[in-house]
Amino acid sequence: MVDGESPVAAVQRWLLLEGPNGGSVMSCVNRSRNNARSIRGSISPQMWRELNKLHWRLSDASLQARVTESPHDFCQEAQIGVLLFHGACEATLTHDEGWHFIQLGRYLERADKVLWILDSKFALLERSEPADLPINALQ
């Protein structure tokens, strides 16, 4: 944590920007870009261009400086870049083994997140009191 930085700002920086945090948004984008560079002949130029643009937009010093004030702007830039990349992938990549591999990764990631949410909700439901039954049914 930087001197004088609030805990909320430190968490935002850790989740979105920190290099040592391999799960931060910037770390994931950097790894994706490096991996794409190594297989650049197997992906379309549009895919490379969108991934490279995402990297440079998120690396912008002014955007990174505003993360503590408005993490929404940073997250929105990341979301738009990811959607543009997936659109380029769908529109330009032949639906062969590489395309299926991307789809497999996408759906495995979704399944992992759904299972994580279900696991955390199940633990909460197990500990709940009988008075909480109506909300339990809703959840």
mmCIF file of N, CA and C in Angstrom:
data_model
loop_
_atom_site.group_PDB
_atom_site.id
_atom_site.type_symbol
_atom_site.label_atom_id
_atom_site.label_comp_id
_atom_site.label_asym_id
_atom_site.label_seq_id
_atom_site.Cartn_x
_atom_site.Cartn_y
_atom_site.Cartn_z
ATOM 1 N N MET A 1 0.840 -1.170 0.000
ATOM 2 C CA MET A 1 0.000 0.000 0.000
ATOM 3 C C MET A 1 0.891 1.240 0.000
ATOM 4 N N VAL A 2 0.545 2.195 -0.833
ATOM 5 C CA VAL A 2 1.281 3.447 -0.941
ATOM 6 C C VAL A 2 0.933 4.317 0.261
ATOM 7 N N ASP A 3 1.909 5.088 0.736
ATOM 8 C CA ASP A 3 1.669 5.968 1.890
ATOM 9 C C ASP A 3 0.478 6.876 1.637
ATOM 10 N N GLY A 4 -0.425 6.933 2.607
ATOM 11 C CA GLY A 4 -1.588 7.802 2.516
ATOM 12 C C GLY A 4 -2.702 7.266 1.645
ATOM 13 N N GLU A 5 -2.553 6.070 1.123
ATOM 14 C CA GLU A 5 -3.566 5.496 0.249
ATOM 15 C C GLU A 5 -4.622 4.787 1.081
ATOM 16 N N SER A 6 -5.877 4.981 0.728
ATOM 17 C CA SER A 6 -6.954 4.317 1.463
ATOM 18 C C SER A 6 -6.955 2.827 1.144
ATOM 19 N N PRO A 7 -7.502 2.007 2.037
ATOM 20 C CA PRO A 7 -7.579 0.567 1.762
ATOM 21 C C PRO A 7 -8.392 0.250 0.502
ATOM 22 N N VAL A 8 -9.432 1.019 0.257
ATOM 23 C CA VAL A 8 -10.248 0.797 -0.940
ATOM 24 C C VAL A 8 -9.415 1.047 -2.195
ATOM 25 N N ALA A 9 -8.658 2.134 -2.198
ATOM 26 C CA ALA A 9 -7.809 2.457 -3.346
ATOM 27 C C ALA A 9 -6.733 1.385 -3.545
ATOM 28 N N ALA A 10 -6.192 0.876 -2.449
ATOM 29 C CA ALA A 10 -5.173 -0.171 -2.547
ATOM 30 C C ALA A 10 -5.746 -1.438 -3.156
ATOM 31 N N VAL A 11 -6.962 -1.793 -2.764
ATOM 32 C CA VAL A 11 -7.608 -2.995 -3.329
ATOM 33 C C VAL A 11 -7.906 -2.783 -4.805
ATOM 34 N N GLN A 12 -8.404 -1.608 -5.157
ATOM 35 C CA GLN A 12 -8.679 -1.313 -6.565
ATOM 36 C C GLN A 12 -7.411 -1.414 -7.395
ATOM 37 N N ARG A 13 -6.338 -0.827 -6.897
ATOM 38 C CA ARG A 13 -5.062 -0.879 -7.610
ATOM 39 C C ARG A 13 -4.576 -2.321 -7.728
ATOM 40 N N TRP A 14 -4.716 -3.094 -6.655
ATOM 41 C CA TRP A 14 -4.268 -4.494 -6.642
ATOM 42 C C TRP A 14 -5.048 -5.328 -7.662
ATOM 43 N N LEU A 15 -6.352 -5.146 -7.717
ATOM 44 C CA LEU A 15 -7.182 -5.939 -8.619
ATOM 45 C C LEU A 15 -7.059 -5.528 -10.079
ATOM 46 N N LEU A 16 -6.824 -4.243 -10.309
ATOM 47 C CA LEU A 16 -6.834 -3.764 -11.682
ATOM 48 C C LEU A 16 -5.450 -3.557 -12.288
ATOM 49 N N LEU A 17 -4.488 -3.092 -11.498
ATOM 50 C CA LEU A 17 -3.218 -2.642 -12.077
ATOM 51 C C LEU A 17 -1.983 -3.410 -11.671
ATOM 52 N N GLU A 18 -1.936 -3.949 -10.482
ATOM 53 C CA GLU A 18 -0.691 -4.466 -9.911
ATOM 54 C C GLU A 18 -0.055 -5.561 -10.755
ATOM 55 N N GLY A 19 1.221 -5.361 -11.062
ATOM 56 C CA GLY A 19 1.992 -6.363 -11.782
ATOM 57 C C GLY A 19 2.239 -7.628 -10.982
ATOM 58 N N PRO A 20 2.589 -7.522 -9.680
ATOM 59 C CA PRO A 20 2.843 -8.733 -8.901
ATOM 60 C C PRO A 20 1.605 -9.618 -8.736
ATOM 61 N N ASN A 21 0.422 -9.023 -8.861
ATOM 62 C CA ASN A 21 -0.804 -9.803 -8.768
ATOM 63 C C ASN A 21 -1.088 -10.401 -10.133
ATOM 64 N N GLY A 22 -0.800 -11.673 -10.295
ATOM 65 C CA GLY A 22 -1.001 -12.344 -11.574
ATOM 66 C C GLY A 22 -2.443 -12.398 -12.024
ATOM 67 N N GLY A 23 -3.376 -12.114 -11.126
ATOM 68 C CA GLY A 23 -4.786 -12.130 -11.478
ATOM 69 C C GLY A 23 -5.352 -10.762 -11.766
ATOM 70 N N SER A 24 -4.519 -9.718 -11.712
ATOM 71 C CA SER A 24 -5.023 -8.372 -11.990
ATOM 72 C C SER A 24 -5.387 -8.251 -13.471
ATOM 73 N N VAL A 25 -6.238 -7.306 -13.776
ATOM 74 C CA VAL A 25 -6.668 -7.104 -15.157
ATOM 75 C C VAL A 25 -5.470 -6.812 -16.054
ATOM 76 N N MET A 26 -4.583 -5.918 -15.623
ATOM 77 C CA MET A 26 -3.417 -5.581 -16.451
ATOM 78 C C MET A 26 -2.502 -6.782 -16.666
ATOM 79 N N SER A 27 -2.310 -7.599 -15.632
ATOM 80 C CA SER A 27 -1.468 -8.789 -15.784
ATOM 81 C C SER A 27 -2.075 -9.753 -16.795
ATOM 82 N N CYS A 28 -3.383 -9.931 -16.726
ATOM 83 C CA CYS A 28 -4.054 -10.842 -17.672
ATOM 84 C C CYS A 28 -3.966 -10.322 -19.101
ATOM 85 N N VAL A 29 -4.159 -9.019 -19.281
ATOM 86 C CA VAL A 29 -4.058 -8.436 -20.627
ATOM 87 C C VAL A 29 -2.628 -8.550 -21.141
ATOM 88 N N ASN A 30 -1.647 -8.284 -20.299
ATOM 89 C CA ASN A 30 -0.245 -8.400 -20.722
ATOM 90 C C ASN A 30 0.109 -9.833 -21.105
ATOM 91 N N ARG A 31 -0.342 -10.806 -20.303
ATOM 92 C CA ARG A 31 -0.085 -12.213 -20.635
ATOM 93 C C ARG A 31 -0.768 -12.599 -21.940
ATOM 94 N N SER A 32 -2.000 -12.146 -22.114
ATOM 95 C CA SER A 32 -2.731 -12.452 -23.351
ATOM 96 C C SER A 32 -2.013 -11.883 -24.562
ATOM 97 N N ARG A 33 -1.544 -10.672 -24.437
ATOM 98 C CA ARG A 33 -0.836 -10.022 -25.545
ATOM 99 C C ARG A 33 0.474 -10.754 -25.854
ATOM 100 N N ASN A 34 1.212 -11.129 -24.834
ATOM 101 C CA ASN A 34 2.463 -11.864 -25.058
ATOM 102 C C ASN A 34 2.199 -13.224 -25.686
ATOM 103 N N ASN A 35 1.154 -13.910 -25.218
ATOM 104 C CA ASN A 35 0.802 -15.201 -25.816
ATOM 105 C C ASN A 35 0.361 -15.036 -27.260
ATOM 106 N N ALA A 36 -0.422 -13.993 -27.531
ATOM 107 C CA ALA A 36 -0.877 -13.745 -28.903
ATOM 108 C C ALA A 36 0.290 -13.402 -29.812
ATOM 109 N N ARG A 37 1.281 -12.689 -29.277
ATOM 110 C CA ARG A 37 2.457 -12.352 -30.067
ATOM 111 C C ARG A 37 3.185 -13.623 -30.507
ATOM 112 N N SER A 38 3.223 -14.621 -29.616
ATOM 113 C CA SER A 38 3.943 -15.853 -29.945
ATOM 114 C C SER A 38 3.204 -16.708 -30.975
ATOM 115 N N ILE A 39 1.901 -16.502 -31.146
ATOM 116 C CA ILE A 39 1.133 -17.269 -32.143
ATOM 117 C C ILE A 39 0.499 -16.342 -33.172
ATOM 118 N N ARG A 40 1.132 -15.233 -33.410
ATOM 119 C CA ARG A 40 0.555 -14.193 -34.262
ATOM 120 C C ARG A 40 0.198 -14.707 -35.657
ATOM 121 N N GLY A 41 0.915 -15.691 -36.142
ATOM 122 C CA GLY A 41 0.595 -16.263 -37.449
ATOM 123 C C GLY A 41 -0.675 -17.092 -37.456
ATOM 124 N N SER A 42 -1.145 -17.481 -36.282
ATOM 125 C CA SER A 42 -2.348 -18.322 -36.185
ATOM 126 C C SER A 42 -3.617 -17.531 -35.898
ATOM 127 N N ILE A 43 -3.470 -16.258 -35.554
ATOM 128 C CA ILE A 43 -4.651 -15.442 -35.291
ATOM 129 C C ILE A 43 -4.773 -14.394 -36.392
ATOM 130 N N SER A 44 -5.952 -13.846 -36.531
ATOM 131 C CA SER A 44 -6.173 -12.855 -37.581
ATOM 132 C C SER A 44 -5.536 -11.519 -37.198
ATOM 133 N N PRO A 45 -5.203 -10.717 -38.194
ATOM 134 C CA PRO A 45 -4.653 -9.385 -37.901
ATOM 135 C C PRO A 45 -5.623 -8.528 -37.079
ATOM 136 N N GLN A 46 -6.918 -8.704 -37.300
ATOM 137 C CA GLN A 46 -7.914 -7.954 -36.538
ATOM 138 C C GLN A 46 -7.887 -8.335 -35.068
ATOM 139 N N MET A 47 -7.704 -9.608 -34.783
ATOM 140 C CA MET A 47 -7.617 -10.054 -33.392
ATOM 141 C C MET A 47 -6.395 -9.440 -32.721
ATOM 142 N N TRP A 48 -5.260 -9.492 -33.415
ATOM 143 C CA TRP A 48 -4.041 -8.904 -32.850
ATOM 144 C C TRP A 48 -4.214 -7.407 -32.626
ATOM 145 N N ARG A 49 -4.811 -6.721 -33.610
ATOM 146 C CA ARG A 49 -4.995 -5.280 -33.496
ATOM 147 C C ARG A 49 -5.870 -4.921 -32.294
ATOM 148 N N GLU A 50 -6.977 -5.651 -32.085
ATOM 149 C CA GLU A 50 -7.873 -5.357 -30.955
ATOM 150 C C GLU A 50 -7.193 -5.638 -29.614
ATOM 151 N N LEU A 51 -6.441 -6.717 -29.546
ATOM 152 C CA LEU A 51 -5.742 -7.033 -28.304
ATOM 153 C C LEU A 51 -4.641 -6.015 -28.018
ATOM 154 N N ASN A 52 -3.943 -5.606 -29.050
ATOM 155 C CA ASN A 52 -2.892 -4.611 -28.886
ATOM 156 C C ASN A 52 -3.490 -3.255 -28.486
ATOM 157 N N LYS A 53 -4.614 -2.868 -29.109
ATOM 158 C CA LYS A 53 -5.270 -1.614 -28.740
ATOM 159 C C LYS A 53 -5.742 -1.657 -27.291
ATOM 160 N N LEU A 54 -6.275 -2.797 -26.853
ATOM 161 C CA LEU A 54 -6.711 -2.937 -25.466
ATOM 162 C C LEU A 54 -5.528 -2.746 -24.527
ATOM 163 N N HIS A 55 -4.414 -3.376 -24.837
ATOM 164 C CA HIS A 55 -3.213 -3.232 -24.010
ATOM 165 C C HIS A 55 -2.803 -1.766 -23.887
ATOM 166 N N TRP A 56 -2.753 -1.058 -25.000
ATOM 167 C CA TRP A 56 -2.287 0.331 -24.968
ATOM 168 C C TRP A 56 -3.300 1.252 -24.294
ATOM 169 N N ARG A 57 -4.604 0.986 -24.479
ATOM 170 C CA ARG A 57 -5.617 1.809 -23.796
ATOM 171 C C ARG A 57 -5.521 1.642 -22.291
ATOM 172 N N LEU A 58 -5.376 0.400 -21.819
ATOM 173 C CA LEU A 58 -5.310 0.155 -20.386
ATOM 174 C C LEU A 58 -3.971 0.582 -19.792
ATOM 175 N N SER A 59 -2.922 0.678 -20.622
ATOM 176 C CA SER A 59 -1.612 1.119 -20.144
ATOM 177 C C SER A 59 -1.499 2.632 -20.073
ATOM 178 N N ASP A 60 -2.500 3.343 -20.570
ATOM 179 C CA ASP A 60 -2.485 4.803 -20.563
ATOM 180 C C ASP A 60 -2.332 5.319 -19.136
ATOM 181 N N ALA A 61 -1.311 6.137 -18.915
ATOM 182 C CA ALA A 61 -1.006 6.628 -17.564
ATOM 183 C C ALA A 61 -2.154 7.448 -16.979
ATOM 184 N N SER A 62 -2.832 8.230 -17.807
ATOM 185 C CA SER A 62 -3.936 9.045 -17.265
ATOM 186 C C SER A 62 -5.109 8.168 -16.843
ATOM 187 N N LEU A 63 -5.383 7.104 -17.593
ATOM 188 C CA LEU A 63 -6.458 6.181 -17.197
ATOM 189 C C LEU A 63 -6.088 5.460 -15.907
ATOM 190 N N GLN A 64 -4.849 5.013 -15.800
ATOM 191 C CA GLN A 64 -4.412 4.317 -14.594
ATOM 192 C C GLN A 64 -4.401 5.240 -13.383
ATOM 193 N N ALA A 65 -4.093 6.521 -13.600
ATOM 194 C CA ALA A 65 -4.088 7.470 -12.482
ATOM 195 C C ALA A 65 -5.498 7.720 -11.956
ATOM 196 N N ARG A 66 -6.498 7.543 -12.819
ATOM 197 C CA ARG A 66 -7.891 7.773 -12.408
ATOM 198 C C ARG A 66 -8.559 6.540 -11.815
ATOM 199 N N VAL A 67 -7.843 5.432 -11.706
ATOM 200 C CA VAL A 67 -8.455 4.193 -11.219
ATOM 201 C C VAL A 67 -9.063 4.369 -9.838
ATOM 202 N N THR A 68 -8.380 5.060 -8.945
ATOM 203 C CA THR A 68 -8.911 5.214 -7.590
ATOM 204 C C THR A 68 -10.128 6.128 -7.567
ATOM 205 N N GLU A 69 -10.177 7.103 -8.475
ATOM 206 C CA GLU A 69 -11.333 7.992 -8.536
ATOM 207 C C GLU A 69 -12.513 7.325 -9.216
ATOM 208 N N SER A 70 -12.240 6.613 -10.304
ATOM 209 C CA SER A 70 -13.312 5.999 -11.078
ATOM 210 C C SER A 70 -12.849 4.670 -11.672
ATOM 211 N N PRO A 71 -12.919 3.610 -10.889
ATOM 212 C CA PRO A 71 -12.541 2.307 -11.441
ATOM 213 C C PRO A 71 -13.482 1.875 -12.573
ATOM 214 N N HIS A 72 -14.670 2.461 -12.593
ATOM 215 C CA HIS A 72 -15.646 2.129 -13.634
ATOM 216 C C HIS A 72 -15.091 2.426 -15.027
ATOM 217 N N ASP A 73 -14.406 3.556 -15.190
ATOM 218 C CA ASP A 73 -13.840 3.908 -16.495
ATOM 219 C C ASP A 73 -12.841 2.856 -16.964
ATOM 220 N N PHE A 74 -11.981 2.427 -16.059
ATOM 221 C CA PHE A 74 -10.979 1.412 -16.391
ATOM 222 C C PHE A 74 -11.664 0.098 -16.753
ATOM 223 N N CYS A 75 -12.616 -0.312 -15.939
ATOM 224 C CA CYS A 75 -13.323 -1.575 -16.187
ATOM 225 C C CYS A 75 -14.134 -1.519 -17.474
ATOM 226 N N GLN A 76 -14.715 -0.358 -17.757
ATOM 227 C CA GLN A 76 -15.478 -0.216 -18.994
ATOM 228 C C GLN A 76 -14.562 -0.313 -20.213
ATOM 229 N N GLU A 77 -13.388 0.302 -20.140
ATOM 230 C CA GLU A 77 -12.417 0.180 -21.238
ATOM 231 C C GLU A 77 -12.016 -1.278 -21.441
ATOM 232 N N ALA A 78 -11.774 -1.988 -20.330
ATOM 233 C CA ALA A 78 -11.407 -3.402 -20.426
ATOM 234 C C ALA A 78 -12.540 -4.213 -21.038
ATOM 235 N N GLN A 79 -13.752 -3.967 -20.603
ATOM 236 C CA GLN A 79 -14.904 -4.714 -21.117
ATOM 237 C C GLN A 79 -15.106 -4.473 -22.606
ATOM 238 N N ILE A 80 -15.034 -3.230 -23.026
ATOM 239 C CA ILE A 80 -15.202 -2.907 -24.445
ATOM 240 C C ILE A 80 -14.109 -3.579 -25.269
ATOM 241 N N GLY A 81 -12.868 -3.533 -24.787
ATOM 242 C CA GLY A 81 -11.763 -4.165 -25.506
ATOM 243 C C GLY A 81 -11.925 -5.671 -25.627
ATOM 244 N N VAL A 82 -12.377 -6.301 -24.550
ATOM 245 C CA VAL A 82 -12.580 -7.757 -24.585
ATOM 246 C C VAL A 82 -13.703 -8.111 -25.555
ATOM 247 N N LEU A 83 -14.776 -7.341 -25.529
ATOM 248 C CA LEU A 83 -15.890 -7.607 -26.451
ATOM 249 C C LEU A 83 -15.467 -7.405 -27.901
ATOM 250 N N LEU A 84 -14.674 -6.369 -28.177
ATOM 251 C CA LEU A 84 -14.173 -6.160 -29.533
ATOM 252 C C LEU A 84 -13.258 -7.303 -29.966
ATOM 253 N N PHE A 85 -12.430 -7.789 -29.040
ATOM 254 C CA PHE A 85 -11.552 -8.914 -29.361
ATOM 255 C C PHE A 85 -12.373 -10.158 -29.689
ATOM 256 N N HIS A 86 -13.373 -10.455 -28.851
ATOM 257 C CA HIS A 86 -14.196 -11.638 -29.112
ATOM 258 C C HIS A 86 -14.995 -11.490 -30.407
ATOM 259 N N GLY A 87 -15.433 -10.270 -30.706
ATOM 260 C CA GLY A 87 -16.118 -10.037 -31.975
ATOM 261 C C GLY A 87 -15.202 -10.278 -33.155
ATOM 262 N N ALA A 88 -13.977 -9.790 -33.068
ATOM 263 C CA ALA A 88 -13.003 -10.025 -34.133
ATOM 264 C C ALA A 88 -12.699 -11.507 -34.264
ATOM 265 N N CYS A 89 -12.639 -12.194 -33.143
ATOM 266 C CA CYS A 89 -12.388 -13.642 -33.151
ATOM 267 C C CYS A 89 -13.520 -14.371 -33.867
ATOM 268 N N GLU A 90 -14.748 -14.037 -33.521
ATOM 269 C CA GLU A 90 -15.907 -14.694 -34.135
ATOM 270 C C GLU A 90 -15.998 -14.398 -35.623
ATOM 271 N N ALA A 91 -15.680 -13.164 -36.003
ATOM 272 C CA ALA A 91 -15.871 -12.750 -37.388
ATOM 273 C C ALA A 91 -14.729 -13.147 -38.309
ATOM 274 N N THR A 92 -13.527 -13.320 -37.781
ATOM 275 C CA THR A 92 -12.376 -13.494 -38.665
ATOM 276 C C THR A 92 -11.664 -14.831 -38.534
ATOM 277 N N LEU A 93 -11.883 -15.558 -37.470
ATOM 278 C CA LEU A 93 -11.163 -16.809 -37.266
ATOM 279 C C LEU A 93 -11.976 -17.965 -37.840
ATOM 280 N N THR A 94 -11.323 -18.818 -38.607
ATOM 281 C CA THR A 94 -12.033 -19.997 -39.107
ATOM 282 C C THR A 94 -12.388 -20.892 -37.926
ATOM 283 N N HIS A 95 -13.521 -21.504 -37.985
ATOM 284 C CA HIS A 95 -14.003 -22.317 -36.863
ATOM 285 C C HIS A 95 -13.352 -23.698 -36.910
ATOM 286 N N ASP A 96 -12.061 -23.683 -36.635
ATOM 287 C CA ASP A 96 -11.269 -24.910 -36.612
ATOM 288 C C ASP A 96 -10.832 -25.207 -35.187
ATOM 289 N N GLU A 97 -9.737 -25.920 -35.044
ATOM 290 C CA GLU A 97 -9.250 -26.321 -33.733
ATOM 291 C C GLU A 97 -8.915 -25.126 -32.828
ATOM 292 N N GLY A 98 -8.309 -24.088 -33.397
ATOM 293 C CA GLY A 98 -7.969 -22.895 -32.619
ATOM 294 C C GLY A 98 -9.216 -22.197 -32.081
ATOM 295 N N TRP A 99 -10.234 -22.066 -32.912
ATOM 296 C CA TRP A 99 -11.487 -21.435 -32.499
ATOM 297 C C TRP A 99 -12.134 -22.257 -31.384
ATOM 298 N N HIS A 100 -12.138 -23.584 -31.534
ATOM 299 C CA HIS A 100 -12.713 -24.447 -30.500
ATOM 300 C C HIS A 100 -11.928 -24.339 -29.193
ATOM 301 N N PHE A 101 -10.622 -24.163 -29.282
ATOM 302 C CA PHE A 101 -9.810 -23.997 -28.085
ATOM 303 C C PHE A 101 -10.192 -22.708 -27.353
ATOM 304 N N ILE A 102 -10.405 -21.627 -28.092
ATOM 305 C CA ILE A 102 -10.839 -20.366 -27.488
ATOM 306 C C ILE A 102 -12.199 -20.545 -26.835
ATOM 307 N N GLN A 103 -13.107 -21.231 -27.508
ATOM 308 C CA GLN A 103 -14.432 -21.471 -26.937
ATOM 309 C C GLN A 103 -14.340 -22.307 -25.663
ATOM 310 N N LEU A 104 -13.492 -23.312 -25.686
ATOM 311 C CA LEU A 104 -13.302 -24.154 -24.505
ATOM 312 C C LEU A 104 -12.814 -23.319 -23.324
ATOM 313 N N GLY A 105 -11.830 -22.467 -23.560
ATOM 314 C CA GLY A 105 -11.332 -21.595 -22.497
ATOM 315 C C GLY A 105 -12.409 -20.668 -21.975
ATOM 316 N N ARG A 106 -13.207 -20.101 -22.863
ATOM 317 C CA ARG A 106 -14.273 -19.184 -22.464
ATOM 318 C C ARG A 106 -15.291 -19.903 -21.564
ATOM 319 N N TYR A 107 -15.707 -21.080 -21.974
ATOM 320 C CA TYR A 107 -16.740 -21.773 -21.206
ATOM 321 C C TYR A 107 -16.200 -22.396 -19.922
ATOM 322 N N LEU A 108 -14.946 -22.808 -19.912
ATOM 323 C CA LEU A 108 -14.348 -23.283 -18.664
ATOM 324 C C LEU A 108 -14.254 -22.153 -17.643
ATOM 325 N N GLU A 109 -13.902 -20.969 -18.107
ATOM 326 C CA GLU A 109 -13.832 -19.806 -17.218
ATOM 327 C C GLU A 109 -15.210 -19.482 -16.651
ATOM 328 N N ARG A 110 -16.225 -19.519 -17.491
ATOM 329 C CA ARG A 110 -17.590 -19.261 -17.021
ATOM 330 C C ARG A 110 -18.018 -20.305 -15.999
ATOM 331 N N ALA A 111 -17.742 -21.569 -16.290
ATOM 332 C CA ALA A 111 -18.124 -22.638 -15.363
ATOM 333 C C ALA A 111 -17.416 -22.471 -14.026
ATOM 334 N N ASP A 112 -16.146 -22.104 -14.052
ATOM 335 C CA ASP A 112 -15.390 -21.888 -12.824
ATOM 336 C C ASP A 112 -16.026 -20.782 -11.992
ATOM 337 N N LYS A 113 -16.400 -19.685 -12.641
ATOM 338 C CA LYS A 113 -16.995 -18.557 -11.902
ATOM 339 C C LYS A 113 -18.366 -18.934 -11.346
ATOM 340 N N VAL A 114 -19.173 -19.658 -12.111
ATOM 341 C CA VAL A 114 -20.489 -20.081 -11.621
ATOM 342 C C VAL A 114 -20.333 -21.006 -10.418
ATOM 343 N N LEU A 115 -19.401 -21.942 -10.500
ATOM 344 C CA LEU A 115 -19.178 -22.852 -9.372
ATOM 345 C C LEU A 115 -18.667 -22.110 -8.147
ATOM 346 N N TRP A 116 -17.826 -21.105 -8.343
ATOM 347 C CA TRP A 116 -17.321 -20.308 -7.223
ATOM 348 C C TRP A 116 -18.470 -19.572 -6.541
ATOM 349 N N ILE A 117 -19.365 -18.987 -7.340
ATOM 350 C CA ILE A 117 -20.524 -18.276 -6.774
ATOM 351 C C ILE A 117 -21.436 -19.250 -6.045
ATOM 352 N N LEU A 118 -21.715 -20.393 -6.658
ATOM 353 C CA LEU A 118 -22.580 -21.388 -6.005
ATOM 354 C C LEU A 118 -21.966 -21.881 -4.705
ATOM 355 N N ASP A 119 -20.671 -22.111 -4.693
ATOM 356 C CA ASP A 119 -20.000 -22.572 -3.488
ATOM 357 C C ASP A 119 -20.113 -21.549 -2.370
ATOM 358 N N SER A 120 -19.903 -20.279 -2.696
ATOM 359 C CA SER A 120 -19.984 -19.243 -1.657
ATOM 360 C C SER A 120 -21.417 -19.067 -1.185
ATOM 361 N N LYS A 121 -22.391 -19.121 -2.071
ATOM 362 C CA LYS A 121 -23.800 -18.982 -1.669
ATOM 363 C C LYS A 121 -24.250 -20.183 -0.848
ATOM 364 N N PHE A 122 -23.794 -21.371 -1.212
ATOM 365 C CA PHE A 122 -24.188 -22.571 -0.471
ATOM 366 C C PHE A 122 -23.705 -22.491 0.967
ATOM 367 N N ALA A 123 -22.486 -22.014 1.166
ATOM 368 C CA ALA A 123 -21.959 -21.868 2.522
ATOM 369 C C ALA A 123 -22.804 -20.883 3.323
ATOM 370 N N LEU A 124 -23.233 -19.799 2.693
ATOM 371 C CA LEU A 124 -24.088 -18.825 3.383
ATOM 372 C C LEU A 124 -25.450 -19.429 3.723
ATOM 373 N N LEU A 125 -26.000 -20.205 2.810
ATOM 374 C CA LEU A 125 -27.318 -20.803 3.044
ATOM 375 C C LEU A 125 -27.264 -21.854 4.149
ATOM 376 N N GLU A 126 -26.160 -22.575 4.251
ATOM 377 C CA GLU A 126 -26.019 -23.581 5.303
ATOM 378 C C GLU A 126 -26.010 -22.954 6.693
ATOM 379 N N ARG A 127 -25.419 -21.772 6.813
ATOM 380 C CA ARG A 127 -25.304 -21.116 8.114
ATOM 381 C C ARG A 127 -26.524 -20.286 8.486
ATOM 382 N N SER A 128 -27.486 -20.144 7.611
ATOM 383 C CA SER A 128 -28.608 -19.247 7.871
ATOM 384 C C SER A 128 -29.561 -19.831 8.909
ATOM 385 N N GLU A 129 -30.316 -18.942 9.521
ATOM 386 C CA GLU A 129 -31.292 -19.282 10.554
ATOM 387 C C GLU A 129 -32.629 -19.645 9.910
ATOM 388 N N PRO A 130 -33.500 -20.381 10.634
ATOM 389 C CA PRO A 130 -34.820 -20.715 10.078
ATOM 390 C C PRO A 130 -35.649 -19.477 9.734
ATOM 391 N N ALA A 131 -35.416 -18.362 10.420
ATOM 392 C CA ALA A 131 -36.164 -17.140 10.127
ATOM 393 C C ALA A 131 -35.816 -16.588 8.739
ATOM 394 N N ASP A 132 -34.709 -17.012 8.188
ATOM 395 C CA ASP A 132 -34.269 -16.524 6.878
ATOM 396 C C ASP A 132 -34.780 -17.376 5.719
ATOM 397 N N LEU A 133 -35.694 -18.307 5.976
ATOM 398 C CA LEU A 133 -36.145 -19.228 4.941
ATOM 399 C C LEU A 133 -36.707 -18.547 3.708
ATOM 400 N N PRO A 134 -37.524 -17.487 3.803
ATOM 401 C CA PRO A 134 -38.029 -16.870 2.579
ATOM 402 C C PRO A 134 -36.909 -16.319 1.684
ATOM 403 N N ILE A 135 -35.927 -15.690 2.275
ATOM 404 C CA ILE A 135 -34.816 -15.170 1.470
ATOM 405 C C ILE A 135 -33.950 -16.316 0.933
ATOM 406 N N ASN A 136 -33.840 -17.403 1.668
ATOM 407 C CA ASN A 136 -33.079 -18.569 1.207
ATOM 408 C C ASN A 136 -33.699 -19.147 -0.064
ATOM 409 N N ALA A 137 -35.032 -19.234 -0.088
ATOM 410 C CA ALA A 137 -35.701 -19.776 -1.258
ATOM 411 C C ALA A 137 -35.452 -18.878 -2.473
ATOM 412 N N LEU A 138 -35.459 -17.584 -2.241
ATOM 413 C CA LEU A 138 -35.192 -16.641 -3.327
ATOM 414 C C LEU A 138 -33.770 -16.793 -3.845
ATOM 415 N N GLN A 139 -32.820 -16.918 -2.924
ATOM 416 C CA GLN A 139 -31.424 -17.050 -3.338
ATOM 417 C C GLN A 139 -31.193 -18.393 -3.985
#
